[in-house]
mmCIF file of C-alpha atoms in Angstrom:
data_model
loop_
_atom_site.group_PDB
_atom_site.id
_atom_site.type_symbol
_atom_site.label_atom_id
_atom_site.label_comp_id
_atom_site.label_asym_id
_atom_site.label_seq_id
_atom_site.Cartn_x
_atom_site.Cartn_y
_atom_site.Cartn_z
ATOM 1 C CA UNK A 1 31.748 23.889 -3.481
ATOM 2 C CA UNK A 2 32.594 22.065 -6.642
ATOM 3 C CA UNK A 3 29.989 20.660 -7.731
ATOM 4 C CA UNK A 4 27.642 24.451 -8.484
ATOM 5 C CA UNK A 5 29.946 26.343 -10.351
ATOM 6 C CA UNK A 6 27.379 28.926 -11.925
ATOM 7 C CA UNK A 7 26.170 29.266 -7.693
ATOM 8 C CA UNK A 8 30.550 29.745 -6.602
ATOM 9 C CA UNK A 9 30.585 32.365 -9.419
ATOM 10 C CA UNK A 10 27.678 34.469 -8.395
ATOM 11 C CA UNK A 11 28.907 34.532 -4.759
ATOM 12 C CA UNK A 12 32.425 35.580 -6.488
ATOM 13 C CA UNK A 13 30.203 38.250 -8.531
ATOM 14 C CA UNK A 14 27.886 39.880 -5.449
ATOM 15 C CA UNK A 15 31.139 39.887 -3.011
ATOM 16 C CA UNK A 16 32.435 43.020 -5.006
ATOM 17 C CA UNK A 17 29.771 45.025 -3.452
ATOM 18 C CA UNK A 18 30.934 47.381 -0.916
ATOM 19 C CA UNK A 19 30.272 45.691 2.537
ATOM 20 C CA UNK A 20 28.944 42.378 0.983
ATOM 21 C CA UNK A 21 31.433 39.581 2.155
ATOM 22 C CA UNK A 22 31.490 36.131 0.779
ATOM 23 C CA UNK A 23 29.227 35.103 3.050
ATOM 24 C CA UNK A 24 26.459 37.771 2.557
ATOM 25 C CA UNK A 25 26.786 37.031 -0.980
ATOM 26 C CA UNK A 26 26.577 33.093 -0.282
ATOM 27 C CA UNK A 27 23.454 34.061 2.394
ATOM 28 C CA UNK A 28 22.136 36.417 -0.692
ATOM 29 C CA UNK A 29 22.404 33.262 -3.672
ATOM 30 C CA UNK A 30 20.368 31.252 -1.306
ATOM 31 C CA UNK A 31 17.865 33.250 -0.755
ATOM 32 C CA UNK A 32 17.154 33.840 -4.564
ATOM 33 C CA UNK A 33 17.047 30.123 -5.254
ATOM 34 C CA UNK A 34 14.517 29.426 -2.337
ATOM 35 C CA UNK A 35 12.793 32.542 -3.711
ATOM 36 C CA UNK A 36 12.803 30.779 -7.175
ATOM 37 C CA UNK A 37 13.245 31.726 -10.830
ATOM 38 C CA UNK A 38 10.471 34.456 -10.451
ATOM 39 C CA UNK A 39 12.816 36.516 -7.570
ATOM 40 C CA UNK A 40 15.695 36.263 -10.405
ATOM 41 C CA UNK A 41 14.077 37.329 -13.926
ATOM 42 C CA UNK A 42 12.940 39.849 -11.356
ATOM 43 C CA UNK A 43 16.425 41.254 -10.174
ATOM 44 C CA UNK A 44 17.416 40.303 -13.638
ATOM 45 C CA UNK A 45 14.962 42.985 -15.010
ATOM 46 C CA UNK A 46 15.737 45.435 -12.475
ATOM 47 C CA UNK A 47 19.479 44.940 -13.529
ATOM 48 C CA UNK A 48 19.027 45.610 -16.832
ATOM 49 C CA UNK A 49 17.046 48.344 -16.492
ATOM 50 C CA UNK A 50 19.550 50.317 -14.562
ATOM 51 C CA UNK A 51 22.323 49.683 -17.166
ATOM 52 C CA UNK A 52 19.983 50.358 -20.385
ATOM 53 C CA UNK A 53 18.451 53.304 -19.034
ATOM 54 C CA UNK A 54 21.054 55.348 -16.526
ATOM 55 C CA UNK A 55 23.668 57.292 -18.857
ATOM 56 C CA UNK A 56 25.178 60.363 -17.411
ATOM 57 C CA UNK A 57 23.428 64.201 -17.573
ATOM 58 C CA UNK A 58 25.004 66.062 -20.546
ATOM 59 C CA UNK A 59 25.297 69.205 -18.754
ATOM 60 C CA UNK A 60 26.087 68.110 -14.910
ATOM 61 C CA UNK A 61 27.030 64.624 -15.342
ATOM 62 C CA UNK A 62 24.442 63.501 -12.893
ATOM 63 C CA UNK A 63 22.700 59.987 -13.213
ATOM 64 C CA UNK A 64 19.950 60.548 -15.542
ATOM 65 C CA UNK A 65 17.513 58.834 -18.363
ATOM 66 C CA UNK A 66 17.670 61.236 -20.696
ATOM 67 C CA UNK A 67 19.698 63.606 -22.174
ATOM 68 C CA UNK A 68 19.365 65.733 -19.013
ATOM 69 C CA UNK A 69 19.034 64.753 -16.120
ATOM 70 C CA UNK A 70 15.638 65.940 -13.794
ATOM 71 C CA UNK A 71 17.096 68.580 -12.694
ATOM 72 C CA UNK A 72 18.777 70.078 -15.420
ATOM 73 C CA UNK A 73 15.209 69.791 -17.364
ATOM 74 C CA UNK A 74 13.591 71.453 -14.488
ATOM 75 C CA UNK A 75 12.671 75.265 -15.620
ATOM 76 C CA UNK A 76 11.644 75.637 -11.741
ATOM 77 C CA UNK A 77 15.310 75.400 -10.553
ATOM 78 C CA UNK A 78 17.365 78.681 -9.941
ATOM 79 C CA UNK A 79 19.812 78.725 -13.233
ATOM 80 C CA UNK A 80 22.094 81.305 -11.576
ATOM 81 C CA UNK A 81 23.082 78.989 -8.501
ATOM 82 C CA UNK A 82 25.453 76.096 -9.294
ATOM 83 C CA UNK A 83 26.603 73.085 -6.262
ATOM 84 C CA UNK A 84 29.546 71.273 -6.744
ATOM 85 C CA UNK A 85 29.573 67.586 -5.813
ATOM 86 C CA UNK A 86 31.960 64.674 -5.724
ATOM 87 C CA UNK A 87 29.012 62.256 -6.883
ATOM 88 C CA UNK A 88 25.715 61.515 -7.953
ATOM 89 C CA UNK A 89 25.144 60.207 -4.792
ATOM 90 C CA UNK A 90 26.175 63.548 -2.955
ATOM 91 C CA UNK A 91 23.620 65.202 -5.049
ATOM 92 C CA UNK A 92 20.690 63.546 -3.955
ATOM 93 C CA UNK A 93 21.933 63.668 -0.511
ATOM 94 C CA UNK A 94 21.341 67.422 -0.958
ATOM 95 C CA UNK A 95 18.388 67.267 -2.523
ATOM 96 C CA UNK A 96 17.048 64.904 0.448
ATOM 97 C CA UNK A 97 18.084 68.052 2.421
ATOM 98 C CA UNK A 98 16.087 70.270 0.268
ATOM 99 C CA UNK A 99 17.185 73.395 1.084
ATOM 100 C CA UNK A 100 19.244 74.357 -2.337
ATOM 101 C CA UNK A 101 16.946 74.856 -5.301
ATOM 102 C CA UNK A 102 19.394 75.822 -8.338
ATOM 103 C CA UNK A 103 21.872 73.256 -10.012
ATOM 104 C CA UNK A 104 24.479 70.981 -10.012
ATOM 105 C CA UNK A 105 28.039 69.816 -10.983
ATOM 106 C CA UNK A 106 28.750 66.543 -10.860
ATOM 107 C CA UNK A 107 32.941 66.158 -10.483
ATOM 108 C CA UNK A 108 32.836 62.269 -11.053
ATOM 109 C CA UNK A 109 35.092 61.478 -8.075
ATOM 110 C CA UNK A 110 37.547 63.626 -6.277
ATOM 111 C CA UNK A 111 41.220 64.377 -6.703
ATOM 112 C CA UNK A 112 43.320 61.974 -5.344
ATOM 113 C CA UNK A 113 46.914 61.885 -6.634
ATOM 114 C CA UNK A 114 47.565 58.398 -4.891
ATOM 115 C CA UNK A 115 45.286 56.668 -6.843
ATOM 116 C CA UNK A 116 46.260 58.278 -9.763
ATOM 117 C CA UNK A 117 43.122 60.816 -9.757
ATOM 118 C CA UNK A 118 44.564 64.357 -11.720
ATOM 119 C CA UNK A 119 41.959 67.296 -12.713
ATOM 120 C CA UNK A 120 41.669 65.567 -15.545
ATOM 121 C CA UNK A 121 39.637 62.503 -14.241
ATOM 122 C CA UNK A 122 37.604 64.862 -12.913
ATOM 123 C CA UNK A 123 34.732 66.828 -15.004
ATOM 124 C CA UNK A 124 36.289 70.202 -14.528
ATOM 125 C CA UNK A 125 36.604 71.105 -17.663
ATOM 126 C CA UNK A 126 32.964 71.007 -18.414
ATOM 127 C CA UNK A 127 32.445 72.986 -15.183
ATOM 128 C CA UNK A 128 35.054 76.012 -16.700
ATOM 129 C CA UNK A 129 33.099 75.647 -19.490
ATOM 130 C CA UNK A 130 29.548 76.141 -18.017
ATOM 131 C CA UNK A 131 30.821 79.070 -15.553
ATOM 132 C CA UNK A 132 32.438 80.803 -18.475
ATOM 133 C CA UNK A 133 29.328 81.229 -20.354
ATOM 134 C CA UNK A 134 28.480 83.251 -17.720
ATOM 135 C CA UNK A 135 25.074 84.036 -15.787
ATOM 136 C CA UNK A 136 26.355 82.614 -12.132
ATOM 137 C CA UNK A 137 26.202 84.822 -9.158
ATOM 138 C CA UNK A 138 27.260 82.181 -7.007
ATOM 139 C CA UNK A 139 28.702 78.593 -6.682
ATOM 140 C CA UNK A 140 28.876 76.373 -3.733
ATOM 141 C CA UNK A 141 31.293 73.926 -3.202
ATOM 142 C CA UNK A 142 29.749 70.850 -1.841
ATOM 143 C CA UNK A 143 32.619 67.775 -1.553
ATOM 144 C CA UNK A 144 33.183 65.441 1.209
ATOM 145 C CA UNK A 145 34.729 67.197 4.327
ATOM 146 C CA UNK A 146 37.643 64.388 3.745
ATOM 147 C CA UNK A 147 41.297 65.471 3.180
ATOM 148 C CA UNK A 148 40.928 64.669 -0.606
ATOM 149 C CA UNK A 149 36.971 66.192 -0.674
ATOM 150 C CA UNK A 150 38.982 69.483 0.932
ATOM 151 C CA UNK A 151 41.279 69.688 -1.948
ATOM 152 C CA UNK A 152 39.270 69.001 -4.667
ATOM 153 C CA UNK A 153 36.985 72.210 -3.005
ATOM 154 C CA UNK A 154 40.115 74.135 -3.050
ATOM 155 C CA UNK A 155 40.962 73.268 -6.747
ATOM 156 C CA UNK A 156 37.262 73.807 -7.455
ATOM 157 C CA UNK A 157 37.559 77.517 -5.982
ATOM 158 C CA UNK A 158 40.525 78.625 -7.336
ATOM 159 C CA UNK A 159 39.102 77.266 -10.859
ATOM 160 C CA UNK A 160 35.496 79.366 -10.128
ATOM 161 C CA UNK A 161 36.603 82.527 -8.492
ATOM 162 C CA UNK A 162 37.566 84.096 -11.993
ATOM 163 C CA UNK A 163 34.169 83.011 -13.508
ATOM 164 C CA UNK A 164 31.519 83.614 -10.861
ATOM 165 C CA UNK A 165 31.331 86.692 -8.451
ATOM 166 C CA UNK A 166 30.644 84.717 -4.802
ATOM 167 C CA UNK A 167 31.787 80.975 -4.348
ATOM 168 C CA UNK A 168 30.866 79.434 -0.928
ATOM 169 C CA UNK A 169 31.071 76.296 0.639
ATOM 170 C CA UNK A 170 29.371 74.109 3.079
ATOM 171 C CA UNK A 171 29.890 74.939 6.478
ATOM 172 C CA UNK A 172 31.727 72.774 9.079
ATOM 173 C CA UNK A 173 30.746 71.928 12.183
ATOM 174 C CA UNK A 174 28.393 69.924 14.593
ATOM 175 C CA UNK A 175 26.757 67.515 12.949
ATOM 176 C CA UNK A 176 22.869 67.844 14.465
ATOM 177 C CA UNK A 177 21.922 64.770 17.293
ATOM 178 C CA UNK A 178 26.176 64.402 17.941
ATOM 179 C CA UNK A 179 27.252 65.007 21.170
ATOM 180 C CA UNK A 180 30.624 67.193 21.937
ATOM 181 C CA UNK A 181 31.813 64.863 24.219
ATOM 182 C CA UNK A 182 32.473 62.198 21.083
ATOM 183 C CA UNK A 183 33.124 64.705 18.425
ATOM 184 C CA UNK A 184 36.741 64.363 16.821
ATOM 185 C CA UNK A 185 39.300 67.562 17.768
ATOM 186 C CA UNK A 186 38.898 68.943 13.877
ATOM 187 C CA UNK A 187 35.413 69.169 13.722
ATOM 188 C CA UNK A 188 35.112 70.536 17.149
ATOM 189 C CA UNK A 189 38.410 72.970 15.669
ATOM 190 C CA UNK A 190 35.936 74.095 12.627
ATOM 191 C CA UNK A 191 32.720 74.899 14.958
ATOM 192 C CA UNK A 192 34.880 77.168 16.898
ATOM 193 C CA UNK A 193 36.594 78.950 14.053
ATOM 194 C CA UNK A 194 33.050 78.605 12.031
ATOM 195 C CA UNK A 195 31.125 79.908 15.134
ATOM 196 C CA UNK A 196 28.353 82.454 14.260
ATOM 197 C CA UNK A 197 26.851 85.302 16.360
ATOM 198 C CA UNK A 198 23.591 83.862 18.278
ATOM 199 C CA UNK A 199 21.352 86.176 16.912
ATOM 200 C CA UNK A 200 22.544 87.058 13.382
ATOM 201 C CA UNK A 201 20.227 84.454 11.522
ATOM 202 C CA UNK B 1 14.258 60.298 -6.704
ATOM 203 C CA UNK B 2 11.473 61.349 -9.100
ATOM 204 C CA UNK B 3 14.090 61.828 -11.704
ATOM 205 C CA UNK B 4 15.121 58.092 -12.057
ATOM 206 C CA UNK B 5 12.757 55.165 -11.746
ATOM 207 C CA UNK B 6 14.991 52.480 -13.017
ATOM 208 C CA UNK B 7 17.146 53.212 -10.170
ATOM 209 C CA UNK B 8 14.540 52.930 -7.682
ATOM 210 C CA UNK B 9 12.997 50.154 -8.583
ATOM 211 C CA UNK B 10 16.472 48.730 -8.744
ATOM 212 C CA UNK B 11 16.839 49.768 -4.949
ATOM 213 C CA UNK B 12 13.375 48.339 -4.098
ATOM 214 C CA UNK B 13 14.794 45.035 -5.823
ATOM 215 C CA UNK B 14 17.189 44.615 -3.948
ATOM 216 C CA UNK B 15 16.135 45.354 -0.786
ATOM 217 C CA UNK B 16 14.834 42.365 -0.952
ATOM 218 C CA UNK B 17 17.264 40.124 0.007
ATOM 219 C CA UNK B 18 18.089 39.221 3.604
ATOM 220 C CA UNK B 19 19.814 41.953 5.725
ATOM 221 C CA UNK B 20 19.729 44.374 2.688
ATOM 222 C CA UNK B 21 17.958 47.996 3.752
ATOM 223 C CA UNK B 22 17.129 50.636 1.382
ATOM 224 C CA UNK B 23 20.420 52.314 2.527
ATOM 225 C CA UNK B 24 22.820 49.843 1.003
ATOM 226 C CA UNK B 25 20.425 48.680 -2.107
ATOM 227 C CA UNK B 26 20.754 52.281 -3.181
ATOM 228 C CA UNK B 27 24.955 52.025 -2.065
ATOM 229 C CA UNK B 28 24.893 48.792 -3.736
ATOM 230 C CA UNK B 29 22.979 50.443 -7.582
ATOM 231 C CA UNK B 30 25.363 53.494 -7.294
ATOM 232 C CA UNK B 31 28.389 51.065 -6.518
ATOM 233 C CA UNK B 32 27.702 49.356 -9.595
ATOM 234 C CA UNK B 33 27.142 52.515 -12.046
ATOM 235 C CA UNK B 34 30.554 53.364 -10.959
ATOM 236 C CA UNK B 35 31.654 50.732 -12.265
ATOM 237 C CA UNK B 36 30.328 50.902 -15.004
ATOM 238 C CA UNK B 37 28.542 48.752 -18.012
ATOM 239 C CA UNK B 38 30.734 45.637 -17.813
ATOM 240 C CA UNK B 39 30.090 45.258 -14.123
ATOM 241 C CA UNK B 40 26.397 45.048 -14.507
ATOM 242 C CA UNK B 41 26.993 42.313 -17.414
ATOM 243 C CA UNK B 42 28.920 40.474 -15.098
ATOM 244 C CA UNK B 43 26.446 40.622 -12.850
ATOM 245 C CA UNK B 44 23.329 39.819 -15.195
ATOM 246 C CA UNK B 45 25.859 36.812 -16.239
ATOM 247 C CA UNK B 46 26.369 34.878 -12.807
ATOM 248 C CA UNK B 47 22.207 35.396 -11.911
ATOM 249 C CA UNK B 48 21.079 34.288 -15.599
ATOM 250 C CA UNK B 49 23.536 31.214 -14.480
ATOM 251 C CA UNK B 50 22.310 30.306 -11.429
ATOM 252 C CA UNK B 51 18.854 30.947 -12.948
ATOM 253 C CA UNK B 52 19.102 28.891 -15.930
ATOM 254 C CA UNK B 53 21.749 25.868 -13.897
ATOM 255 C CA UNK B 54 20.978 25.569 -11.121
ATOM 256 C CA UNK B 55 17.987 22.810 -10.320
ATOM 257 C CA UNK B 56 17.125 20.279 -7.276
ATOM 258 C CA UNK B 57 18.902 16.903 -6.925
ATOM 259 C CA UNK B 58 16.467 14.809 -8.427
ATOM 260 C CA UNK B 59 17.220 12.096 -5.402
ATOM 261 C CA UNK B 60 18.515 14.445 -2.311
ATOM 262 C CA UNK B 61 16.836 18.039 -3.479
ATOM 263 C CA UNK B 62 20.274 19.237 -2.765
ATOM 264 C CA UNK B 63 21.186 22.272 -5.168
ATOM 265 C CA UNK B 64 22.600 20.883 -8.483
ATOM 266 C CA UNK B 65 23.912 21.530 -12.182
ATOM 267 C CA UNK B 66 22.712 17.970 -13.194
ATOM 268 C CA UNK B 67 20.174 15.742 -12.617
ATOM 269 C CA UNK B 68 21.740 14.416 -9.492
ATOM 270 C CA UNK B 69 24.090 16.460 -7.440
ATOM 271 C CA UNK B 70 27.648 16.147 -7.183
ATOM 272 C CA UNK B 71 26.870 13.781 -3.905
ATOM 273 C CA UNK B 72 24.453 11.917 -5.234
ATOM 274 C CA UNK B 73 26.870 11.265 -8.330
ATOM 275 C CA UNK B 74 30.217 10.558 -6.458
ATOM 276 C CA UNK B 75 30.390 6.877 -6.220
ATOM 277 C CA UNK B 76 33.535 7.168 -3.422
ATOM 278 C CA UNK B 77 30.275 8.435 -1.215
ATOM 279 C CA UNK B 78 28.499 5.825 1.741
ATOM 280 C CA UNK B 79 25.470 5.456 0.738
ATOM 281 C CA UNK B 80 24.700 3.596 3.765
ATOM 282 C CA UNK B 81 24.353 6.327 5.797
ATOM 283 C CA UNK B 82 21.966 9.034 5.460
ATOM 284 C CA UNK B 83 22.291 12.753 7.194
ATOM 285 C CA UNK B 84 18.549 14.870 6.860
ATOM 286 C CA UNK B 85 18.851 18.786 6.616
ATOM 287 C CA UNK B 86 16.390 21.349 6.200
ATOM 288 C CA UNK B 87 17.785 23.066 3.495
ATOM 289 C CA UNK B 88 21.252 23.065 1.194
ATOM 290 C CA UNK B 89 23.208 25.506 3.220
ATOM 291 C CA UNK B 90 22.965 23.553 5.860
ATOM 292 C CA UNK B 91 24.076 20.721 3.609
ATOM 293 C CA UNK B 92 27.342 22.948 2.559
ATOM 294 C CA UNK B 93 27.851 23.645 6.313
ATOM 295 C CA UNK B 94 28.186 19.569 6.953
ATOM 296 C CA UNK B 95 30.441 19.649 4.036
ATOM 297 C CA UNK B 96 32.262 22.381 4.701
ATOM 298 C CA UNK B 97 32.949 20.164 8.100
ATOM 299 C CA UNK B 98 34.149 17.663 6.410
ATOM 300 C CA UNK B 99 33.488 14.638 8.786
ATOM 301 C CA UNK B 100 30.616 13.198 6.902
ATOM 302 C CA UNK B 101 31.117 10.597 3.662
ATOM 303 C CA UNK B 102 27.329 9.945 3.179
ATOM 304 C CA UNK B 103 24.609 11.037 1.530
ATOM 305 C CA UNK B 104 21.605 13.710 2.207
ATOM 306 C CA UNK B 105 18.335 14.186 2.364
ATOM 307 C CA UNK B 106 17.582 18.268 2.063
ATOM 308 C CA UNK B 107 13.735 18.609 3.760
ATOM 309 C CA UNK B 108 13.911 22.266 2.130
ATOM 310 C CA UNK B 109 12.414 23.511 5.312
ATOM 311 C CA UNK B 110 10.867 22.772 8.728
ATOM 312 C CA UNK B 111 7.623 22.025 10.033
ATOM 313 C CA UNK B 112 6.327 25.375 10.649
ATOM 314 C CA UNK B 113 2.430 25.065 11.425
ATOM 315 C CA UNK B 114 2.385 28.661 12.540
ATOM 316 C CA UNK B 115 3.568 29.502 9.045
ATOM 317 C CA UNK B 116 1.516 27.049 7.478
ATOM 318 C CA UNK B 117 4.223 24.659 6.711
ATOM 319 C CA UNK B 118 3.101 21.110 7.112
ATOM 320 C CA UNK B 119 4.664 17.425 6.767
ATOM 321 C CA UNK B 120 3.773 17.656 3.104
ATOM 322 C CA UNK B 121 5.343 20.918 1.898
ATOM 323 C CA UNK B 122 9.001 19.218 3.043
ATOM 324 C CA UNK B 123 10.561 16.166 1.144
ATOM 325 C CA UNK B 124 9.189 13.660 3.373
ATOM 326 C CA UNK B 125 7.579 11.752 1.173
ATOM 327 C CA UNK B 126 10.428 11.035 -0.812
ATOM 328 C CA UNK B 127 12.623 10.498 2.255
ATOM 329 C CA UNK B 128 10.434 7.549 2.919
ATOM 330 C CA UNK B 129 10.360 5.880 -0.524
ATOM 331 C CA UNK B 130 14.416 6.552 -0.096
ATOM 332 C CA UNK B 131 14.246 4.860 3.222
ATOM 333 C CA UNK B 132 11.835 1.958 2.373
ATOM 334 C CA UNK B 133 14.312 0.947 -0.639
ATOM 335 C CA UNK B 134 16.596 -0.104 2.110
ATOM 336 C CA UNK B 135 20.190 -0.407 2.789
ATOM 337 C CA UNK B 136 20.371 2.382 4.776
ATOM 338 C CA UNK B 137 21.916 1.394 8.556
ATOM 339 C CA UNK B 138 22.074 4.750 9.824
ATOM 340 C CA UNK B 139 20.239 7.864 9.473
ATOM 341 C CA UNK B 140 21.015 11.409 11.348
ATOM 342 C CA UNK B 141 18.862 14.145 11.810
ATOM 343 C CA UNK B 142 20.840 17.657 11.329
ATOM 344 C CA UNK B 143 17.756 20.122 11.615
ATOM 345 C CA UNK B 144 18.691 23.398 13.121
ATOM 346 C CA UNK B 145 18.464 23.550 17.400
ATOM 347 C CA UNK B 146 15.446 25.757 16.891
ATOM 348 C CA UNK B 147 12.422 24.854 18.392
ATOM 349 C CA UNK B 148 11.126 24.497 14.857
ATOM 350 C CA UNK B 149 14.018 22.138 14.158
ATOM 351 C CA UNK B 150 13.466 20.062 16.656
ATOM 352 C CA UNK B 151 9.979 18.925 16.064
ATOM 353 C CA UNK B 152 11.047 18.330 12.828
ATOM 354 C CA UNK B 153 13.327 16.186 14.482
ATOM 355 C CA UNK B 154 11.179 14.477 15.747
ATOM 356 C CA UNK B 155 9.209 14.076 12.768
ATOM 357 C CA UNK B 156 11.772 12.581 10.722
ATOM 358 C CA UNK B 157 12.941 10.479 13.113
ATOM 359 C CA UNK B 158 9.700 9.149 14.337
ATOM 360 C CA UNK B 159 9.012 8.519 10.288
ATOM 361 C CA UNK B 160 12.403 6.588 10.178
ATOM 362 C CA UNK B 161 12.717 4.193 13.139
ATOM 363 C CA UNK B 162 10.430 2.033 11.576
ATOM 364 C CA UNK B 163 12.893 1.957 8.596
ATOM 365 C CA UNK B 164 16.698 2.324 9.417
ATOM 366 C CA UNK B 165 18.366 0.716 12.528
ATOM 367 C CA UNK B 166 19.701 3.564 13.863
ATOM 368 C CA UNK B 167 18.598 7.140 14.341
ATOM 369 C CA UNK B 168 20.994 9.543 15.327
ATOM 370 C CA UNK B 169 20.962 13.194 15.708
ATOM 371 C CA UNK B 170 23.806 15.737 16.259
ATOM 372 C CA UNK B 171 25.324 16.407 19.510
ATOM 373 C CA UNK B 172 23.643 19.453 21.786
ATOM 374 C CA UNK B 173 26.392 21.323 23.815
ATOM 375 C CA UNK B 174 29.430 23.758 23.971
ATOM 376 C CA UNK B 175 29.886 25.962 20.926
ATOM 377 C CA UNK B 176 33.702 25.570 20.716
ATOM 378 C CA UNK B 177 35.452 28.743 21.438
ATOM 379 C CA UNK B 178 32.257 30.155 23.248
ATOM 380 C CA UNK B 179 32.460 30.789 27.106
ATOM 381 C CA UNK B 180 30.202 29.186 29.591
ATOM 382 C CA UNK B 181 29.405 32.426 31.255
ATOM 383 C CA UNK B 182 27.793 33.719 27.708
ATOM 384 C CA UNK B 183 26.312 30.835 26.641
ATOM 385 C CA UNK B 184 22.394 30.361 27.289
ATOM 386 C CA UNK B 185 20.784 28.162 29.871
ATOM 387 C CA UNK B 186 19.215 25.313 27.494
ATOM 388 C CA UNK B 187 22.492 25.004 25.657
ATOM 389 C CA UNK B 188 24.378 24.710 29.478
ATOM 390 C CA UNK B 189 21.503 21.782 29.948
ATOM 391 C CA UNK B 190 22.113 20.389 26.748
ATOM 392 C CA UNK B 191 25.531 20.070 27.285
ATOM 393 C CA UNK B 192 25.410 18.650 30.939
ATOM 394 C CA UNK B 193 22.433 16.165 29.883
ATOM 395 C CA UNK B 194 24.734 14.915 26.731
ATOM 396 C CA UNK B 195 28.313 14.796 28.672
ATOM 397 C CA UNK B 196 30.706 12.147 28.110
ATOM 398 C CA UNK B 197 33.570 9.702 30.122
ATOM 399 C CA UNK B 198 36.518 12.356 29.728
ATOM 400 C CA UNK B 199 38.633 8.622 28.094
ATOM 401 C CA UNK B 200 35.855 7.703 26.342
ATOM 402 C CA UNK B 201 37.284 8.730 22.869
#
């Protein structure tokens, strides 16, 4: 609409959000000027507090406000067990899940030769140079099960097996609450070969 | 996450807006620290601009960059005829149209008594020092066909006759591309009460 330029450019501005559209964005600018200029100095501060505060860990590259990241600054966590991860996102899926208590490594992406994605956009050197100093008994590659996560993991092992004595990965299977009948042929493929005796755990 | 309060509160933020869960606020902040620094300026530049721009028409309460808004300013406009809306989106829609060369008047709601909105939290009041200026010789009501919107309807219009010579409201009926079977049994009425001489036009 000509006549709001600063309202056209915010809609541009919001649409770059994964699975906002222009009209979402649109739908979202109109809500914040009903909500008035209280609902914006409030998303304004929120804004800026993200980008002032969240820099990336030292050590794992996770999101973090200081130096280290929570986890990294946590004596509690288990120092000799080390999970890979595509993103900082992936890590606090795992940490939703609970289970593992040692640390992370944060890749920064995964490899992706299409896009232009080598080793080097990746932080693997940073991860060679945390396993070699040593003290690991075991690291756990956790990427995407995607043909690019699967690739990276393999990468990720061949780089670890020299350094650490046992490196594992996620296990592939069926996903809890899914039902056979709608579960892709490769999945289904992985449960079988993955399949575990009924009693053993 | 424990670890990262300006994230969260980022996440609860955002969640705010329409159709935004906590699932995609938190997609939308890590989206964004992807991208890094210069995509959360961008972003703190278009809302600081349609904080600090953007105001109310001071003669339609349309959205505007000036005193009046880009209606209200054009001169090619009719301002003989008058279309009422409840809020600017709904004003964009009617643009976005395209049929209509007149002006507005944006209600910024409906009459809501359930929510405690009343004739005088809308821009009635200034509607009918608009309308008792004169020169108006047609005004149409656009409120939404929500049971809301149509006592609003009402309202306006009942405020107006007195006023303009002709009240007019938009047409109830078919959705175009919609199929009878799917279509609900008021709009079916509508549509049959409202039909028209096949020649007529």
């Amino acid at each position: 609409m000509k006549g709001l330029p600063s309202l056209e450019r915010a809609v541009v501005v919001l649409s770059r959000f994964p699975g906002v559209g222009p009209k979402s964005a649109r739908r979202m600018v109109y809500h914040l000027l009903r909500r008035g200029p209280d609902a914006i100095r409030e998303l304004l501060d929120a804004l800026e507090g993200i980008g002032a505060r969240i820099r990336s860990c030292e050590r794992c590259h996770n999101l973090s406000e200081g130096l280290l990241c929570w986890i990294c600054a946590d004596p509690a966590r288990d120092p000799t067990r080390i999970c890979v991860v595509e993103e900082p996102s992936d890590l606090l899926a795992m940490e939703k899940a609970g289970l593992f208590k040692g640390v992370y490594h944060v890749l920064g992406g995964r490899l992706s030769p299409l896009d232009g994605v080598g080793p080097d956009a990746l932080h693997l050197a940073s991860l060679e140079s945390r396993l070699s100093d040593g003290g690991f008994v075991e690291l756990i590659v956790a990427t995407n099960p995607t043909v690019e996560g699967e690739a990276t993991a393999h990468f990720v092992a061949q780089l670890a097996e020299p350094l650490v004595s046992r490196v594992t990965r996620l296990a592939h299977g069926l996903p809890m609450g899914g039902e056979l009948e709608y579960l892709d042929e490769s999945t289904l493929y992985q449960a079988m070969v993955g399949r575990r005796d009924f009693r053993r755990d």
